[in-house]
PDB file of C-alpha atoms in Angstrom:
ATOM      1  CA  MET H1004     176.408  49.477  87.735  1.00 46.00           C
ATOM      2  CA  THR H1005     176.064  49.883  83.973  1.00 59.00           C
ATOM      3  CA  THR H1006     176.442  53.155  82.156  1.00 73.00           C
ATOM      4  CA  ASP H1007     174.238  54.095  79.241  1.00 90.00           C
ATOM      5  CA  ALA H1008     175.849  54.167  75.792  1.00 93.00           C
ATOM      6  CA  HIS H1009     174.133  57.500  75.047  1.00 95.00           C
ATOM      7  CA  PRO H1010     172.352  58.941  78.122  1.00 94.00           C
ATOM      8  CA  GLU H1011     170.821  61.934  76.322  1.00 94.00           C
ATOM      9  CA  SER H1012     168.757  59.672  74.030  1.00 95.00           C
ATOM     10  CA  GLY H1013     168.146  56.994  76.652  1.00 94.00           C
ATOM     11  CA  LEU H1014     170.138  54.386  74.685  1.00 95.00           C
ATOM     12  CA  ARG H1015     171.442  51.807  77.130  1.00 95.00           C
ATOM     13  CA  LYS H1016     173.709  49.835  74.791  1.00 95.00           C
ATOM     14  CA  ALA H1017     175.023  50.163  71.251  1.00 97.00           C
ATOM     15  CA  THR H1018     174.754  46.442  70.429  1.00 97.00           C
ATOM     16  CA  LEU H1019     171.411  44.686  70.705  1.00 97.00           C
ATOM     17  CA  THR H1020     170.646  41.016  70.075  1.00 96.00           C
ATOM     18  CA  ASP H1021     167.635  38.753  69.705  1.00 94.00           C
ATOM     19  CA  GLN H1022     167.676  38.553  73.518  1.00 95.00           C
ATOM     20  CA  ASP H1023     166.558  42.231  73.477  1.00 95.00           C
ATOM     21  CA  LEU H1024     163.675  41.636  71.016  1.00 93.00           C
ATOM     22  CA  VAL H1025     160.890  42.439  73.499  1.00 92.00           C
ATOM     23  CA  GLU H1026     162.460  45.829  74.320  1.00 91.00           C
ATOM     24  CA  THR H1027     163.289  46.728  70.706  1.00 93.00           C
ATOM     25  CA  SER H1028     161.002  48.772  68.463  1.00 94.00           C
ATOM     26  CA  TRP H1029     161.299  48.516  64.676  1.00 96.00           C
ATOM     27  CA  ASP H1030     158.412  50.776  63.650  1.00 94.00           C
ATOM     28  CA  HIS H1031     159.289  53.352  60.938  1.00 95.00           C
ATOM     29  CA  CYS H1032     162.998  52.411  60.739  1.00 97.00           C
ATOM     30  CA  ARG H1033     164.128  53.296  57.188  1.00 97.00           C
ATOM     31  CA  VAL H1034     166.046  50.542  55.384  1.00 96.00           C
ATOM     32  CA  HIS H1035     168.684  52.032  53.074  1.00 96.00           C
ATOM     33  CA  ALA H1036     170.133  48.749  51.779  1.00 95.00           C
ATOM     34  CA  LEU H1037     169.988  45.002  52.284  1.00 93.00           C
ATOM     35  CA  ALA H1038     172.304  42.195  51.276  1.00 94.00           C
ATOM     36  CA  VAL H1039     172.687  38.456  51.625  1.00 92.00           C
ATOM     37  CA  THR H1040     176.345  37.708  52.239  1.00 91.00           C
ATOM     38  CA  ASP H1041     178.538  34.685  52.787  1.00 83.00           C
ATOM     39  CA  ASP H1042     181.436  35.567  55.062  1.00 59.00           C
ATOM     40  CA  GLU H1043     183.112  32.177  54.832  1.00 54.00           C
ATOM     41  CA  GLY H1044     185.024  32.765  51.596  1.00 52.00           C
ATOM     42  CA  PRO H1045     187.923  30.696  50.273  1.00 52.00           C
ATOM     43  CA  PRO H1046     190.523  29.246  52.641  1.00 55.00           C
ATOM     44  CA  GLU H1047     193.361  31.567  53.607  1.00 61.00           C
ATOM     45  CA  ASP H1048     195.986  28.902  52.884  1.00 60.00           C
ATOM     46  CA  PRO H1049     196.829  29.325  49.162  1.00 60.00           C
ATOM     47  CA  THR H1050     198.274  25.784  48.990  1.00 59.00           C
ATOM     48  CA  LEU H1051     194.832  24.213  49.527  1.00 54.00           C
ATOM     49  CA  ASP H1052     192.902  23.146  46.457  1.00 53.00           C
ATOM     50  CA  TYR H1053     189.668  25.141  46.696  1.00 48.00           C
ATOM     51  CA  ARG H1054     186.562  24.256  44.719  1.00 51.00           C
ATOM     52  CA  GLU H1055     183.220  25.742  45.644  1.00 55.00           C
ATOM     53  CA  ASP H1056     181.230  22.666  44.635  1.00 51.00           C
ATOM     54  CA  ASP H1057     183.304  20.552  47.053  1.00 51.00           C
ATOM     55  CA  ASP H1058     182.472  22.951  49.856  1.00 55.00           C
ATOM     56  CA  LEU H1059     178.764  22.102  49.993  1.00 55.00           C
ATOM     57  CA  ASP H1060     177.783  20.185  53.096  1.00 58.00           C
ATOM     58  CA  PRO H1061     174.019  20.029  53.611  1.00 58.00           C
ATOM     59  CA  THR H1062     174.467  19.207  57.312  1.00 60.00           C
ATOM     60  CA  ALA H1063     176.672  22.230  58.032  1.00 61.00           C
ATOM     61  CA  PRO H1064     175.117  25.430  59.392  1.00 63.00           C
ATOM     62  CA  SER H1065     174.500  28.147  56.847  1.00 74.00           C
ATOM     63  CA  ALA H1066     177.263  30.724  56.473  1.00 83.00           C
ATOM     64  CA  LEU H1067     174.812  33.185  54.927  1.00 91.00           C
ATOM     65  CA  GLN H1068     173.929  36.420  56.646  1.00 95.00           C
ATOM     66  CA  LEU H1069     171.063  38.784  55.910  1.00 96.00           C
ATOM     67  CA  ARG H1070     172.330  42.341  56.471  1.00 97.00           C
ATOM     68  CA  LEU H1071     170.273  45.513  56.602  1.00 97.00           C
ATOM     69  CA  ASP H1072     171.592  49.063  56.708  1.00 98.00           C
ATOM     70  CA  LEU H1073     168.942  51.104  58.488  1.00 97.00           C
ATOM     71  CA  ASP H1074     168.195  54.215  60.490  1.00 98.00           C
ATOM     72  CA  TYR H1075     167.334  52.789  63.897  1.00 98.00           C
ATOM     73  CA  ILE H1076     164.934  54.914  65.930  1.00 97.00           C
ATOM     74  CA  VAL H1077     166.203  54.884  69.489  1.00 97.00           C
ATOM     75  CA  ARG H1078     163.441  57.088  70.857  1.00 96.00           C
ATOM     76  CA  ARG H1079     160.495  59.157  69.646  1.00 94.00           C
ATOM     77  CA  VAL H1080     160.037  62.595  71.230  1.00 94.00           C
ATOM     78  CA  ASP H1081     156.548  64.093  71.044  1.00 87.00           C
ATOM     79  CA  PRO H1082     156.856  67.755  72.123  1.00 81.00           C
ATOM     80  CA  GLY H1083     153.096  68.289  72.291  1.00 78.00           C
ATOM     81  CA  PRO H1084     150.286  69.635  70.123  1.00 80.00           C
ATOM     82  CA  MET H1085     151.121  71.618  67.011  1.00 74.00           C
ATOM     83  CA  ARG H1086     154.811  70.696  67.129  1.00 80.00           C
ATOM     84  CA  ASP H1087     156.820  68.364  64.927  1.00 87.00           C
ATOM     85  CA  ILE H1088     157.593  64.964  66.362  1.00 91.00           C
ATOM     86  CA  ARG H1089     161.359  64.479  66.610  1.00 94.00           C
ATOM     87  CA  PHE H1090     163.452  61.348  67.014  1.00 96.00           C
ATOM     88  CA  TRP H1091     166.758  60.076  68.307  1.00 97.00           C
ATOM     89  CA  VAL H1092     168.080  58.108  65.307  1.00 98.00           C
ATOM     90  CA  ALA H1093     171.317  56.222  64.661  1.00 98.00           C
ATOM     91  CA  PRO H1094     172.666  54.524  61.530  1.00 98.00           C
ATOM     92  CA  ALA H1095     172.733  50.808  62.259  1.00 98.00           C
ATOM     93  CA  THR H1096     173.602  47.416  60.827  1.00 98.00           C
ATOM     94  CA  LEU H1097     171.171  44.572  61.494  1.00 98.00           C
ATOM     95  CA  ILE H1098     172.688  41.142  60.840  1.00 97.00           C
ATOM     96  CA  PHE H1099     170.790  37.857  60.916  1.00 96.00           C
ATOM     97  CA  HIS H1100     173.213  34.953  61.398  1.00 94.00           C
ATOM     98  CA  SER H1101     173.105  31.508  59.733  1.00 91.00           C
ATOM     99  CA  VAL H1102     170.220  32.399  57.436  1.00 92.00           C
ATOM    100  CA  TRP H1103     168.376  29.989  55.178  1.00 89.00           C
ATOM    101  CA  ASP H1104     164.979  29.421  53.622  1.00 91.00           C
ATOM    102  CA  ILE H1105     164.233  33.077  52.811  1.00 93.00           C
ATOM    103  CA  VAL H1106     160.767  33.626  51.324  1.00 95.00           C
ATOM    104  CA  GLY H1107     158.680  36.722  50.797  1.00 95.00           C
ATOM    105  CA  GLY H1108     158.766  39.804  48.719  1.00 93.00           C
ATOM    106  CA  LEU H1109     160.231  43.207  48.111  1.00 90.00           C
ATOM    107  CA  HIS H1110     157.232  45.030  46.688  1.00 87.00           C
ATOM    108  CA  SER H1111     158.930  48.103  45.250  1.00 78.00           C
ATOM    109  CA  VAL H1112     162.354  49.168  44.218  1.00 72.00           C
ATOM    110  CA  CYS H1113     161.247  52.761  43.595  1.00 78.00           C
ATOM    111  CA  LEU H1114     159.987  53.583  47.073  1.00 80.00           C
ATOM    112  CA  PRO H1115     162.023  53.231  50.258  1.00 89.00           C
ATOM    113  CA  PHE H1116     161.675  50.217  52.512  1.00 93.00           C
ATOM    114  CA  GLU H1117     160.539  50.919  56.029  1.00 95.00           C
ATOM    115  CA  LEU H1118     160.341  48.405  58.863  1.00 96.00           C
ATOM    116  CA  LYS H1119     157.167  47.930  60.799  1.00 96.00           C
ATOM    117  CA  ASN H1120     157.845  44.850  62.876  1.00 96.00           C
ATOM    118  CA  LEU H1121     160.261  42.025  63.516  1.00 96.00           C
ATOM    119  CA  ARG H1122     158.949  39.026  65.333  1.00 95.00           C
ATOM    120  CA  GLN H1123     160.052  35.539  66.099  1.00 93.00           C
ATOM    121  CA  GLU H1124     157.589  32.873  64.989  1.00 91.00           C
ATOM    122  CA  ALA H1125     157.224  29.222  65.947  1.00 86.00           C
ATOM    123  CA  PRO H1126     160.481  27.298  65.495  1.00 83.00           C
ATOM    124  CA  SER H1127     160.956  25.150  62.407  1.00 77.00           C
ATOM    125  CA  GLN H1128     160.876  21.357  62.530  1.00 79.00           C
ATOM    126  CA  SER H1129     164.623  21.436  63.154  1.00 75.00           C
ATOM    127  CA  GLY H1130     164.038  23.644  66.193  1.00 78.00           C
ATOM    128  CA  GLU H1131     165.701  26.713  64.670  1.00 80.00           C
ATOM    129  CA  PRO H1132     164.089  30.143  65.124  1.00 88.00           C
ATOM    130  CA  CYS H1133     161.886  31.504  62.333  1.00 95.00           C
ATOM    131  CA  TRP H1134     161.714  35.261  61.800  1.00 96.00           C
ATOM    132  CA  HIS H1135     159.183  37.533  60.128  1.00 97.00           C
ATOM    133  CA  LEU H1136     160.452  40.938  59.002  1.00 96.00           C
ATOM    134  CA  GLU H1137     157.625  43.114  57.772  1.00 96.00           C
ATOM    135  CA  GLY H1138     157.221  46.669  56.702  1.00 94.00           C
ATOM    136  CA  ARG H1139     156.246  49.040  53.962  1.00 92.00           C
ATOM    137  CA  ASN H1140     157.221  47.432  50.639  1.00 91.00           C
ATOM    138  CA  LEU H1141     158.832  44.357  52.223  1.00 93.00           C
ATOM    139  CA  ASP H1142     157.697  41.121  53.800  1.00 96.00           C
ATOM    140  CA  LEU H1143     160.310  38.437  54.481  1.00 96.00           C
ATOM    141  CA  ARG H1144     160.175  35.172  56.398  1.00 96.00           C
ATOM    142  CA  PHE H1145     163.297  33.134  57.030  1.00 95.00           C
ATOM    143  CA  GLN H1146     165.170  30.971  59.460  1.00 94.00           C
ATOM    144  CA  ALA H1147     168.201  32.324  61.279  1.00 93.00           C
ATOM    145  CA  SER H1148     170.026  31.297  64.414  1.00 92.00           C
ATOM    146  CA  SER H1149     170.055  34.836  65.867  1.00 93.00           C
ATOM    147  CA  TYR H1150     170.492  38.515  65.062  1.00 96.00           C
ATOM    148  CA  THR H1151     172.694  41.389  66.176  1.00 97.00           C
ATOM    149  CA  LEU H1152     171.950  45.096  65.773  1.00 98.00           C
ATOM    150  CA  TYR H1153     175.012  47.389  65.784  1.00 98.00           C
ATOM    151  CA  LEU H1154     174.440  51.133  66.193  1.00 98.00           C
ATOM    152  CA  ARG H1155     177.379  52.534  64.221  1.00 98.00           C
ATOM    153  CA  GLN H1156     177.147  56.157  65.441  1.00 97.00           C
ATOM    154  CA  PRO H1157     175.668  57.914  68.452  1.00 97.00           C
ATOM    155  CA  PRO H1158     171.989  58.807  67.969  1.00 98.00           C
ATOM    156  CA  ARG H1159     171.157  62.230  66.472  1.00 97.00           C
ATOM    157  CA  TYR H1160     168.164  64.331  67.414  1.00 97.00           C
ATOM    158  CA  GLY H1161     165.969  65.353  64.476  1.00 95.00           C
ATOM    159  CA  PRO H1162     163.824  63.790  61.748  1.00 95.00           C
ATOM    160  CA  ARG H1163     163.403  60.012  61.652  1.00 94.00           C
ATOM    161  CA  VAL H1164     165.427  59.564  58.446  1.00 96.00           C
ATOM    162  CA  LEU H1165     169.091  60.584  58.341  1.00 97.00           C
ATOM    163  CA  ARG H1166     170.690  62.159  55.286  1.00 96.00           C
ATOM    164  CA  MET H1167     173.360  60.069  53.572  1.00 96.00           C
ATOM    165  CA  ALA H1168     176.091  62.546  54.567  1.00 96.00           C
ATOM    166  CA  GLU H1169     175.019  62.372  58.228  1.00 95.00           C
ATOM    167  CA  ARG H1170     175.030  58.606  58.315  1.00 95.00           C
ATOM    168  CA  GLY H1171     178.270  58.138  56.367  1.00 94.00           C
ATOM    169  CA  GLY H1172     176.591  56.612  53.287  1.00 96.00           C
ATOM    170  CA  ILE H1173     175.554  52.983  52.971  1.00 96.00           C
ATOM    171  CA  GLY H1174     177.300  50.602  55.339  1.00 95.00           C
ATOM    172  CA  PHE H1175     177.115  47.088  56.721  1.00 96.00           C
ATOM    173  CA  ASP H1176     179.917  47.474  59.262  1.00 94.00           C
ATOM    174  CA  PRO H1177     179.343  45.306  62.346  1.00 95.00           C
ATOM    175  CA  LYS H1178     181.024  47.711  64.771  1.00 95.00           C
ATOM    176  CA  PRO H1179     179.099  49.666  67.407  1.00 97.00           C
ATOM    177  CA  PHE H1180     180.077  53.230  68.317  1.00 96.00           C
ATOM    178  CA  ALA H1181     180.431  52.307  72.023  1.00 90.00           C
TER     179      ALA H1181
END
């Protein structure tokens, strides 16, 4: 028997993966920040001679990650006619692993980004998954081995966009609340 991570909102688990794609809705999720990161970094042993240009191996998997800080809408609550629609929303970190071949556009830096859909497209010639992340003011296509969505706080009931103070500012922390 599994227990829900947040029964009041209907959230079953605080960490979702590409295996949950069919059950996951991305519509109207506000993106507060995005980053492409390389978590490999220099070797921890200070005695090793480290040169970045020596570290390039075209056959090695990419160490790049595409990270998005977003307000993930767990559930939409429609109270009926003439009432405001409310949402269960949680600040979340979406991380695509082993990313490469990013193409597309960010169409505005003045207006907020908002997700509309994330879908997996036909695999590349190498057999790796291809992803299409689309929304208002963004349209990105890329290859990535997988993704993980971490809900960093329990969902809150209210409007679909959280205030910075409520969500703890911008964050890319890969730690779920439960």
